[in-house]
Tab-separated table of C-alpha atoms in Angstrom:
chain	number	residue	atom	x	y	z
H	618	GLY	CA	159.724	14.607	-69.669
H	619	ASP	CA	159.644	10.806	-69.114
H	620	SER	CA	158.759	8.801	-72.219
H	621	VAL	CA	159.007	5.290	-73.619
H	622	THR	CA	159.804	4.373	-77.148
H	623	GLN	CA	159.271	0.976	-78.781
H	624	MET	CA	159.948	-0.243	-82.194
H	625	GLU	CA	157.054	-0.159	-84.563
H	626	GLY	CA	154.890	-2.980	-85.540
H	627	PRO	CA	153.607	-5.132	-86.772
H	628	VAL	CA	156.262	-7.620	-86.468
H	629	THR	CA	155.524	-10.846	-88.403
H	630	LEU	CA	157.508	-14.051	-87.588
H	631	SER	CA	157.470	-17.727	-88.175
H	632	GLU	CA	157.092	-20.080	-85.509
H	633	GLU	CA	160.468	-20.930	-83.720
H	634	ALA	CA	162.156	-17.757	-84.881
H	635	PHE	CA	163.924	-15.498	-82.387
H	636	LEU	CA	162.191	-12.437	-81.284
H	637	THR	CA	163.656	-9.146	-80.382
H	638	ILE	CA	161.270	-5.976	-79.525
H	639	ASN	CA	163.384	-3.105	-78.817
H	640	CYS	CA	162.450	-0.436	-76.116
H	641	THR	CA	164.445	2.641	-74.922
H	642	TYR	CA	163.539	5.120	-72.347
H	643	THR	CA	163.871	8.536	-71.073
H	644	ALA	CA	163.309	9.114	-67.401
H	645	THR	CA	164.860	11.159	-64.394
H	646	GLY	CA	165.780	9.179	-61.625
H	647	TYR	CA	165.705	5.405	-61.617
H	648	PRO	CA	162.720	3.759	-62.740
H	649	SER	CA	161.205	0.284	-62.775
H	650	LEU	CA	160.712	-1.228	-66.005
H	651	PHE	CA	157.997	-3.500	-67.230
H	652	TRP	CA	156.835	-5.415	-70.465
H	653	TYR	CA	153.140	-5.993	-70.587
H	654	VAL	CA	151.254	-8.240	-73.111
H	655	GLN	CA	147.729	-7.848	-74.275
H	656	TYR	CA	146.092	-10.705	-76.239
H	657	PRO	CA	143.223	-9.986	-78.496
H	658	GLY	CA	139.908	-8.854	-76.512
H	659	GLU	CA	141.905	-8.761	-73.243
H	660	GLY	CA	143.560	-6.366	-70.690
H	661	LEU	CA	147.025	-6.073	-70.228
H	662	GLN	CA	149.059	-8.597	-68.150
H	663	LEU	CA	152.432	-8.271	-66.704
H	664	LEU	CA	154.955	-10.351	-68.480
H	665	LEU	CA	158.116	-9.284	-66.622
H	666	LYS	CA	159.843	-6.558	-64.845
H	667	ALA	CA	163.044	-5.230	-63.536
H	668	THR	CA	163.499	-2.741	-60.749
H	669	LYS	CA	167.125	-1.872	-60.972
H	670	ALA	CA	169.927	-1.645	-63.363
H	671	ASP	CA	171.443	-5.017	-64.728
H	672	ASP	CA	168.278	-6.943	-63.298
H	673	LYS	CA	167.026	-9.389	-65.822
H	674	GLY	CA	163.378	-10.087	-65.738
H	675	SER	CA	162.235	-13.345	-67.354
H	676	ASN	CA	158.939	-15.274	-67.757
H	677	LYS	CA	157.470	-17.795	-70.165
H	678	GLY	CA	160.633	-17.907	-72.361
H	679	PHE	CA	160.756	-14.133	-72.701
H	680	GLU	CA	163.692	-12.130	-71.263
H	681	ALA	CA	164.566	-8.315	-70.939
H	682	THR	CA	167.584	-6.814	-69.208
H	683	TYR	CA	167.534	-3.270	-67.621
H	684	ARG	CA	170.456	-1.606	-69.332
H	685	LYS	CA	171.171	1.959	-67.688
H	686	GLU	CA	173.953	2.686	-69.944
H	687	THR	CA	172.076	2.367	-72.952
H	688	THR	CA	168.432	3.216	-71.482
H	689	SER	CA	167.196	0.275	-72.964
H	690	PHE	CA	164.934	-2.816	-72.156
H	691	HIS	CA	164.685	-4.934	-75.243
H	692	LEU	CA	162.531	-8.044	-74.979
H	693	GLU	CA	163.661	-11.353	-76.408
H	694	LYS	CA	162.425	-14.834	-76.702
H	695	GLY	CA	164.416	-17.691	-78.254
H	696	SER	CA	161.783	-19.498	-80.102
H	697	VAL	CA	158.167	-17.802	-80.602
H	698	GLN	CA	155.063	-19.740	-80.732
H	699	VAL	CA	151.676	-18.911	-82.487
H	700	SER	CA	150.229	-18.380	-78.993
H	701	ASP	CA	152.649	-15.437	-78.429
H	702	SER	CA	150.861	-13.432	-81.022
H	703	ALA	CA	149.875	-10.383	-79.031
H	704	VAL	CA	150.451	-6.644	-78.609
H	705	TYR	CA	153.384	-5.928	-76.300
H	706	PHE	CA	153.947	-2.883	-74.073
H	707	CYS	CA	157.184	-1.571	-72.675
H	708	ALA	CA	156.615	0.621	-69.475
H	709	LEU	CA	158.342	2.479	-67.060
H	710	SER	CA	157.248	3.522	-63.617
H	711	VAL	CA	158.698	6.749	-61.620
H	712	GLY	CA	156.667	6.522	-58.451
H	713	ILE	CA	153.208	7.366	-57.315
H	714	GLY	CA	151.974	4.481	-59.302
H	715	LYS	CA	152.450	6.279	-62.545
H	716	LEU	CA	152.978	3.900	-65.554
H	717	ILE	CA	154.296	5.519	-68.876
H	718	PHE	CA	153.598	3.168	-71.741
H	719	GLY	CA	155.224	2.985	-75.123
H	720	GLN	CA	152.880	2.695	-78.150
H	721	GLY	CA	152.880	-1.003	-78.348
H	722	THR	CA	154.155	-3.448	-80.665
H	723	GLU	CA	151.952	-5.818	-82.382
H	724	LEU	CA	153.457	-9.377	-82.933
H	725	SER	CA	151.940	-11.944	-85.363
H	726	VAL	CA	153.444	-15.455	-85.583
H	727	LYS	CA	152.629	-17.594	-88.396
H	728	PRO	CA	152.669	-21.628	-88.257
X	534	GLU	CA	135.225	-13.478	-59.310
X	535	THR	CA	138.995	-13.074	-59.352
X	536	GLY	CA	141.319	-10.369	-60.382
X	537	VAL	CA	140.013	-7.181	-61.925
X	538	THR	CA	136.468	-7.120	-63.393
X	539	GLN	CA	134.996	-4.490	-65.589
X	540	THR	CA	131.277	-4.026	-66.614
X	541	PRO	CA	130.013	-3.497	-69.178
X	542	ARG	CA	132.471	-4.922	-71.632
X	543	HIS	CA	130.862	-3.055	-74.602
X	544	LEU	CA	128.922	0.252	-74.504
X	545	VAL	CA	127.613	2.311	-77.307
X	546	MET	CA	126.094	5.872	-76.348
X	547	GLY	CA	124.980	8.872	-77.759
X	548	MET	CA	126.643	12.317	-77.106
X	549	THR	CA	123.846	13.471	-74.795
X	550	ASN	CA	123.666	10.128	-72.788
X	551	LYS	CA	124.779	9.708	-69.361
X	552	LYS	CA	126.349	6.149	-68.317
X	553	SER	CA	128.720	4.667	-65.819
X	554	LEU	CA	131.723	2.210	-66.091
X	555	LYS	CA	132.272	-0.098	-63.177
X	556	CYS	CA	135.586	-1.634	-62.173
X	557	GLU	CA	135.835	-4.205	-59.228
X	558	GLN	CA	139.030	-5.479	-57.970
X	559	HIS	CA	139.153	-8.878	-55.848
X	560	LEU	CA	142.877	-8.676	-54.850
X	561	GLY	CA	142.816	-6.633	-51.717
X	562	HIS	CA	144.810	-3.899	-53.196
X	563	ASN	CA	144.465	-0.223	-52.286
X	564	ALA	CA	145.237	1.701	-55.606
X	565	MET	CA	143.101	1.906	-58.490
X	566	TYR	CA	143.705	3.444	-62.083
X	567	TRP	CA	141.670	4.397	-65.143
X	568	TYR	CA	143.444	4.421	-68.546
X	569	LYS	CA	142.378	5.209	-72.090
X	570	GLN	CA	143.557	3.169	-74.786
X	571	SER	CA	142.898	4.479	-78.247
X	572	ALA	CA	143.886	3.199	-81.590
X	573	LYS	CA	147.597	3.816	-82.543
X	574	LYS	CA	148.218	5.664	-79.454
X	575	PRO	CA	149.902	4.936	-76.179
X	576	LEU	CA	147.900	4.015	-73.147
X	577	GLU	CA	147.088	7.248	-71.385
X	578	LEU	CA	146.576	7.346	-67.536
X	579	MET	CA	143.689	9.197	-66.649
X	580	PHE	CA	142.989	8.765	-62.681
X	581	VAL	CA	144.799	7.528	-59.824
X	582	TYR	CA	142.989	6.547	-56.540
X	583	ASN	CA	145.137	5.510	-53.409
X	584	PHE	CA	143.288	4.577	-50.352
X	585	LYS	CA	140.012	5.894	-51.840
X	586	GLU	CA	141.819	9.495	-52.237
X	587	GLN	CA	142.415	10.776	-55.831
X	588	THR	CA	146.066	11.509	-56.262
X	589	GLU	CA	146.292	11.854	-60.109
X	590	ASN	CA	144.039	13.755	-62.566
X	591	ASN	CA	145.954	13.514	-65.981
X	592	SER	CA	144.222	16.853	-67.221
X	593	VAL	CA	141.141	14.861	-68.111
X	594	PRO	CA	138.147	16.669	-69.373
X	595	SER	CA	135.353	17.234	-66.914
X	596	ARG	CA	132.778	14.933	-68.937
X	597	PHE	CA	134.698	12.113	-67.452
X	598	SER	CA	134.077	11.912	-63.466
X	599	PRO	CA	135.656	9.371	-61.531
X	600	GLU	CA	134.306	7.951	-58.157
X	601	CYS	CA	136.048	5.486	-55.727
X	602	PRO	CA	133.769	4.626	-52.841
X	603	ASN	CA	135.890	2.143	-51.360
X	604	SER	CA	139.518	0.304	-52.200
X	605	SER	CA	137.514	-2.251	-53.912
X	606	HIS	CA	135.239	-0.308	-56.481
X	607	LEU	CA	136.010	2.270	-59.113
X	608	PHE	CA	133.692	4.124	-61.391
X	609	LEU	CA	133.804	6.217	-64.423
X	610	HIS	CA	130.857	8.452	-65.064
X	611	LEU	CA	130.356	9.610	-68.404
X	612	HIS	CA	128.112	12.572	-69.688
X	613	THR	CA	128.134	14.632	-73.107
X	614	LEU	CA	130.673	12.618	-74.592
X	615	GLN	CA	132.327	13.314	-77.991
X	616	PRO	CA	133.017	10.915	-80.528
X	617	GLU	CA	136.844	11.039	-80.094
X	618	ASP	CA	136.197	9.628	-76.547
X	619	SER	CA	135.462	6.077	-78.252
X	620	ALA	CA	138.206	4.055	-76.999
X	621	LEU	CA	138.979	0.991	-74.788
X	622	TYR	CA	138.801	2.068	-71.099
X	623	LEU	CA	140.921	0.178	-68.854
X	624	CYS	CA	140.877	-0.218	-65.187
X	625	ALA	CA	143.815	-1.508	-62.929
X	626	SER	CA	144.872	-1.946	-59.652
X	627	SER	CA	148.061	-2.544	-57.443
X	628	PRO	CA	148.922	-2.959	-53.776
X	629	SER	CA	149.770	0.494	-53.220
X	630	SER	CA	150.819	3.290	-55.580
X	631	GLY	CA	154.495	2.736	-55.336
X	632	SER	CA	156.663	2.525	-58.232
X	633	TYR	CA	157.694	-1.011	-57.816
X	634	ASN	CA	154.199	-2.394	-57.794
X	635	GLU	CA	152.874	-4.390	-60.692
X	636	GLN	CA	149.400	-3.101	-61.958
X	637	PHE	CA	146.718	-5.744	-62.581
X	638	PHE	CA	144.422	-4.733	-65.338
X	639	GLY	CA	140.988	-5.825	-66.123
X	640	PRO	CA	139.522	-6.514	-69.781
X	641	GLY	CA	138.362	-3.217	-70.414
X	642	THR	CA	134.944	-1.534	-71.430
X	643	ARG	CA	135.078	-0.755	-75.376
X	644	LEU	CA	133.152	2.576	-75.584
X	645	THR	CA	131.738	3.965	-78.950
X	646	VAL	CA	130.371	7.221	-78.785
X	647	LEU	CA	127.907	8.146	-81.666
């Protein structure tokens, strides 16, 4: 069945470090891919998305490229800030509004 | 109010109680969703409503009963819950239930079943 696998957290980085959170997926068909972020005490917010192969989603300095050949959608940011501390979820959608989420990766950025 | 709101934000209930969670979206969307978020587990889709019609029930126990009276409101009625039902319950909405549509989430209701 369709699934999403993320790297396990927590990930702890110093401010201004480079961030990569790996995400791979298994899906039939051609899914749309998403990264959501959840700040403490809040719901999920869409961070970025890509709807077809080779698309690059970007927002707030974060980027992810839809790689069909490696079935991956890794999240990257060149210089993280303390305010980026949150839980990040990779997700795919295969129609009828069904989002399948990874288990989430907690990021902690230290000053 | 803007976006997706959920009430209450926190709820503690006994196993014999009956309570309801409420979700309201102010975005003009036509699809609404209930998710369960438990510690150390991926988000689990529970129910999907599209234009007030239920289109997905992800094998959810009958002690959870959804209700969607219109496209702006979604309820989750709870009765005879178990301690393992303690979790964060998230509501979301989207323009429709198509695969390209971003889902907008509410802040969630933190439920504790004693």
